[in-house]
């Protein structure tokens, strides 16, 4: 059988399927390393920087190997891209009998039982939800997959979805009268028969934490597990190896108990009393935590009389509901599931209110109407090591950002991967010629109250030089709002798109469509976004992205590291900030023909010793501290592109840009 390298070197084979395909040495090296890790059942960490072509480099050896492969991506949108766009190309190129399947979490699939149940109970729904229910019912009659992403007519956050999808709490499993036509069960069956299954990190770790999402049925027979966007794993795993309980979950339990009781001989009046008491206790707990939306350690509020009283009242109300439902559990599978949920909620709430588990942080977050209580482990290295030992197959983790100044120790320690093989592959892009990195002069310290205003004013000539086409990324919502107000006062001649004023997808679509917009965003725009070409030519990052010391999980980790003789700034905060900055910077150059400007406003890059760690971790762009260089860069690129177009013949692609420096003094500064 040909190797993955042989296939990748076959220009004719891939050239028919991918425009402008050429083998890339970093991609070939990665394919070799992945194939060897699969053969040896080893553990491999691969940092494949932008442009390496890592997706082909792991899909080919995985599909050429024996035994099933599980590929996990960072998000559902990346999961869809991999399955519907990348995989078909590879399967077509291979011409081998391989079967691939897509598996998402249960909340992504229509539940025919709940659809029918709530069609009968439609009088309890709002008018908007009842109308959406009819749209879902019409689609349900013609869908094959039952994946709700198919139904573009309804938004992702449509109020109808919780009524027509299931959760691990309310799924009836094999006892469900609609089991034979269940889209989720059909998707799991297809996954069990496939050579390669595409999942996402949330699904994988929900299952690893014994939440029954179907991956555990696939892992025992898996030959290889591949994590793409693996830099996200520590935080995702911590969320799922922890516990959480929200007042919304408790309300949903009451709602489901009522729906199920309507088909039984249960005393509805008594049940309503229990649910009313539960709802009131949940509302009282939310009120006891103050009007402001916030995230904070539970220890900050646990001893406040109003909070303690509300927490105890909620626990008592849950115990009362559990005691009421338990004797009725045999009446139906649905009521049995409700009784089990009530019992689990009692245990979770009690453990969080007691807050005495070792090496865990207990915290809460409040929203307008709800509160979520959390218990999060300070480290997931032990659980992840146990997971790998339980399933001794090949484990491959890849991302564009896994190392700090070329070293992998930070992530290895967090993931329990001390013995893993590591490979770092530089981008094939010519950053020296394609990009300029600008650190402005004369800005105040980031802690200064005038910092955001000073930076925003300093960026106006930069945005004008770029003719819009800018991502302006912030480390806080407060700074984003202040900058948005200042830019509006300035009456910039370019469209301004601001996070929070429209959905993320809508803002990105509009940014691409306009071609000269300025988009202001926070953390959700720092990664997983691919805008190729001239629409994005400038990325401005306001500050070095150190995590908020007020974040309860980060604060607890910092305290834990320092208390155990470590240096939390050096060992945790600094590496995390470096990885986050690399993700933000990675939005800029996505293609060999892209050109652009990266701006990091934070003067600590050059005034603090640790600034060198950030600089050494970024691609080798041409560096400057002079705004005049920036203003000359964009006309220079425009001239290069005009020359390329003039040199190309009709019907031919323009030649690659000539190897010229953007400007003679662009190396000044640093």
Short mmCIF file of C-alpha atoms in Angstrom, two decimals, residues 221-448:
data_model
loop_
_atom_site.label_atom_id
_atom_site.label_comp_id
_atom_site.label_asym_id
_atom_site.label_seq_id
_atom_site.Cartn_x
_atom_site.Cartn_y
_atom_site.Cartn_z
CA UNK A 221 -12.30 -0.47 19.12
CA UNK A 222 -10.50 2.74 18.02
CA UNK A 223 -7.03 2.35 16.55
CA UNK A 224 -6.34 6.09 16.62
CA UNK A 225 -7.71 9.20 18.36
CA UNK A 226 -6.83 12.56 16.77
CA UNK A 227 -7.56 15.92 18.42
CA UNK A 228 -7.45 18.95 16.12
CA UNK A 229 -7.38 22.39 17.82
CA UNK A 230 -5.84 20.52 20.75
CA UNK A 231 -4.82 23.72 22.56
CA UNK A 232 -8.47 23.90 23.76
CA UNK A 233 -8.35 20.55 25.58
CA UNK A 234 -7.32 21.63 29.11
CA UNK A 235 -10.28 24.01 29.49
CA UNK A 236 -12.84 21.76 27.77
CA UNK A 237 -11.77 18.73 29.81
CA UNK A 238 -11.87 20.71 33.08
CA UNK A 239 -15.46 21.77 32.36
CA UNK A 240 -16.59 18.18 31.78
CA UNK A 241 -14.63 16.51 34.58
CA UNK A 242 -16.26 19.00 36.92
CA UNK A 243 -19.89 19.33 37.99
CA UNK A 244 -22.37 22.11 37.40
CA UNK A 245 -26.02 22.78 38.13
CA UNK A 246 -28.14 25.70 36.95
CA UNK A 247 -31.49 27.00 38.09
CA UNK A 248 -32.59 26.59 34.45
CA UNK A 249 -31.85 22.83 34.63
CA UNK A 250 -33.97 22.65 37.76
CA UNK A 251 -36.83 24.52 36.03
CA UNK A 252 -36.58 22.15 33.04
CA UNK A 253 -36.87 19.19 35.41
CA UNK A 254 -40.13 20.63 36.76
CA UNK A 255 -41.43 21.29 33.25
CA UNK A 256 -40.59 17.76 32.07
CA UNK A 257 -42.14 16.20 35.19
CA UNK A 258 -45.40 18.05 34.42
CA UNK A 259 -45.37 16.91 30.78
CA UNK A 260 -44.79 13.28 31.79
CA UNK A 261 -47.32 13.42 34.67
CA UNK A 262 -50.07 14.56 32.28
CA UNK A 263 -50.05 10.99 30.89
CA UNK A 264 -50.15 9.30 34.31
CA UNK A 265 -52.31 9.03 37.43
CA UNK A 266 -49.97 11.34 39.37
CA UNK A 267 -51.53 14.02 41.64
CA UNK A 268 -50.99 17.05 39.39
CA UNK A 269 -52.03 19.59 42.04
CA UNK A 270 -49.43 18.25 44.49
CA UNK A 271 -46.78 18.14 41.75
CA UNK A 272 -47.55 21.75 40.83
CA UNK A 273 -47.01 22.76 44.45
CA UNK A 274 -43.59 21.11 44.52
CA UNK A 275 -42.60 22.76 41.22
CA UNK A 276 -43.79 26.19 42.38
CA UNK A 277 -41.69 25.82 45.54
CA UNK A 278 -38.69 24.77 43.44
CA UNK A 279 -39.09 27.71 41.02
CA UNK A 280 -39.40 30.17 43.91
CA UNK A 281 -36.31 28.75 45.64
CA UNK A 282 -34.32 29.07 42.39
CA UNK A 283 -35.46 32.68 41.92
CA UNK A 284 -34.60 33.49 45.55
CA UNK A 285 -31.08 32.10 45.11
CA UNK A 286 -30.60 34.25 42.01
CA UNK A 287 -31.86 37.36 43.86
CA UNK A 288 -29.64 36.64 46.88
CA UNK A 289 -26.53 36.92 44.65
CA UNK A 290 -27.27 40.52 43.62
CA UNK A 291 -28.50 42.12 40.38
CA UNK A 292 -25.10 42.27 38.67
CA UNK A 293 -24.07 39.49 36.26
CA UNK A 294 -20.74 38.06 37.46
CA UNK A 295 -18.41 35.07 37.97
CA UNK A 296 -16.94 34.64 41.46
CA UNK A 297 -15.73 32.03 43.96
CA UNK A 298 -18.55 30.44 45.98
CA UNK A 299 -16.53 31.19 49.14
CA UNK A 300 -17.18 34.92 48.58
CA UNK A 301 -20.92 34.51 49.17
CA UNK A 302 -21.38 31.14 50.91
CA UNK A 303 -21.61 32.63 54.41
CA UNK A 304 -23.97 35.49 53.56
CA UNK A 305 -27.23 34.76 55.44
CA UNK A 306 -29.50 35.38 52.42
CA UNK A 307 -27.39 33.13 50.17
CA UNK A 308 -27.08 30.35 52.75
CA UNK A 309 -30.83 30.45 53.39
CA UNK A 310 -31.68 30.43 49.66
CA UNK A 311 -29.26 27.57 48.96
CA UNK A 312 -30.69 25.45 51.77
CA UNK A 313 -34.26 26.23 50.63
CA UNK A 314 -33.42 25.12 47.07
CA UNK A 315 -31.87 21.89 48.37
CA UNK A 316 -34.94 21.21 50.56
CA UNK A 317 -37.31 21.85 47.61
CA UNK A 318 -35.28 19.47 45.40
CA UNK A 319 -35.32 16.78 48.12
CA UNK A 320 -39.11 17.21 48.49
CA UNK A 321 -39.62 16.83 44.72
CA UNK A 322 -37.34 13.78 44.68
CA UNK A 323 -39.29 12.20 47.58
CA UNK A 324 -42.57 12.88 45.72
CA UNK A 325 -41.37 11.45 42.37
CA UNK A 326 -39.51 8.39 43.64
CA UNK A 327 -42.58 6.28 44.51
CA UNK A 328 -44.12 7.19 41.10
CA UNK A 329 -41.04 6.28 39.05
CA UNK A 330 -42.51 2.91 37.99
CA UNK A 331 -45.55 4.59 36.43
CA UNK A 332 -43.65 5.41 33.24
CA UNK A 333 -40.14 5.52 31.79
CA UNK A 334 -40.47 9.32 31.58
CA UNK A 335 -41.30 9.72 35.28
CA UNK A 336 -38.50 7.32 36.18
CA UNK A 337 -36.05 9.57 34.27
CA UNK A 338 -37.40 12.65 36.11
CA UNK A 339 -36.97 10.92 39.50
CA UNK A 340 -33.39 9.96 38.61
CA UNK A 341 -32.61 13.56 37.55
CA UNK A 342 -34.04 14.93 40.81
CA UNK A 343 -31.84 12.53 42.78
CA UNK A 344 -28.71 13.51 40.79
CA UNK A 345 -29.48 17.24 41.19
CA UNK A 346 -29.77 16.75 44.97
CA UNK A 347 -26.31 15.14 45.12
CA UNK A 348 -24.71 17.80 42.87
CA UNK A 349 -26.25 20.73 44.74
CA UNK A 350 -25.31 19.28 48.13
CA UNK A 351 -21.65 18.75 47.09
CA UNK A 352 -21.35 22.30 45.71
CA UNK A 353 -22.98 23.89 48.76
CA UNK A 354 -20.64 21.86 51.03
CA UNK A 355 -17.66 22.89 48.81
CA UNK A 356 -15.09 20.67 50.55
CA UNK A 357 -13.65 18.44 47.78
CA UNK A 358 -9.82 18.42 47.46
CA UNK A 359 -8.11 20.16 44.49
CA UNK A 360 -11.35 21.65 43.22
CA UNK A 361 -12.58 25.20 42.86
CA UNK A 362 -16.21 25.98 43.67
CA UNK A 363 -17.64 29.01 41.89
CA UNK A 364 -20.80 30.50 40.42
CA UNK A 365 -21.89 32.70 37.54
CA UNK A 366 -25.06 34.76 37.41
CA UNK A 367 -27.05 35.78 34.35
CA UNK A 368 -30.15 37.96 34.10
CA UNK A 369 -32.54 35.27 35.34
CA UNK A 370 -30.41 32.27 36.20
CA UNK A 371 -27.45 31.17 38.28
CA UNK A 372 -25.03 28.33 37.49
CA UNK A 373 -23.07 26.64 40.29
CA UNK A 374 -19.79 24.93 39.37
CA UNK A 375 -17.22 22.55 40.83
CA UNK A 376 -14.10 22.45 38.60
CA UNK A 377 -10.93 20.34 39.05
CA UNK A 378 -7.70 22.37 39.30
CA UNK A 379 -5.94 19.83 37.04
CA UNK A 380 -7.20 17.25 34.52
CA UNK A 381 -3.80 15.61 33.88
CA UNK A 382 -4.66 12.57 36.02
CA UNK A 383 -8.05 11.95 34.38
CA UNK A 384 -6.61 12.32 30.87
CA UNK A 385 -3.72 9.98 31.66
CA UNK A 386 -6.21 7.40 32.96
CA UNK A 387 -8.28 7.78 29.78
CA UNK A 388 -5.23 7.04 27.61
CA UNK A 389 -4.18 4.07 29.75
CA UNK A 390 -7.68 2.64 29.55
CA UNK A 391 -7.62 2.88 25.72
CA UNK A 392 -4.00 2.21 24.63
CA UNK A 393 -4.31 3.28 21.00
CA UNK A 394 -2.47 6.04 19.10
CA UNK A 395 -3.24 9.50 20.52
CA UNK A 396 -2.40 12.43 18.24
CA UNK A 397 -2.89 16.07 19.27
CA UNK A 398 -2.41 18.90 16.79
CA UNK A 399 -2.96 22.66 16.57
CA UNK A 400 -1.27 25.74 15.16
CA UNK A 401 -0.49 26.82 18.74
CA UNK A 402 0.80 24.20 21.18
CA UNK A 403 4.24 25.56 22.12
CA UNK A 404 5.63 28.59 23.92
CA UNK A 405 8.85 29.83 22.26
CA UNK A 406 9.22 26.37 20.69
CA UNK A 407 8.75 24.40 23.95
CA UNK A 408 5.80 22.08 24.65
CA UNK A 409 6.20 21.59 28.43
CA UNK A 410 3.31 23.88 29.42
CA UNK A 411 0.67 21.89 27.52
CA UNK A 412 2.30 18.52 28.22
CA UNK A 413 2.08 19.18 31.96
CA UNK A 414 -1.55 20.34 31.81
CA UNK A 415 -2.60 17.30 29.76
CA UNK A 416 -0.48 14.65 31.52
CA UNK A 417 1.56 14.01 28.36
CA UNK A 418 5.12 14.15 29.73
CA UNK A 419 6.23 11.14 27.66
CA UNK A 420 4.66 12.25 24.34
CA UNK A 421 6.70 12.70 21.16
CA UNK A 422 6.65 16.34 19.94
CA UNK A 423 7.04 17.87 16.50
CA UNK A 424 7.00 21.57 15.60
CA UNK A 425 6.43 22.54 11.96
CA UNK A 426 6.91 26.13 10.84
CA UNK A 427 4.51 27.77 8.42
CA UNK A 428 5.57 27.63 4.76
CA UNK A 429 4.36 31.24 4.40
CA UNK A 430 7.01 33.94 3.94
CA UNK A 431 6.00 36.12 6.89
CA UNK A 432 8.99 38.45 6.43
CA UNK A 433 7.59 39.54 3.08
CA UNK A 434 3.87 38.99 3.68
CA UNK A 435 3.43 40.77 7.01
CA UNK A 436 4.57 43.68 9.16
CA UNK A 437 4.40 43.58 12.97
CA UNK A 438 3.90 47.02 14.54
CA UNK A 439 4.24 47.95 18.22
CA UNK A 440 3.26 51.64 18.58
CA UNK A 441 5.46 54.09 20.46
CA UNK A 442 4.47 56.47 23.27
CA UNK A 443 1.40 54.66 24.61
CA UNK A 444 0.68 54.74 28.37
CA UNK A 445 0.86 51.61 30.54
CA UNK A 446 -2.05 49.19 29.92
CA UNK A 447 -3.20 49.77 33.52
CA UNK A 448 -3.68 53.51 32.82
#
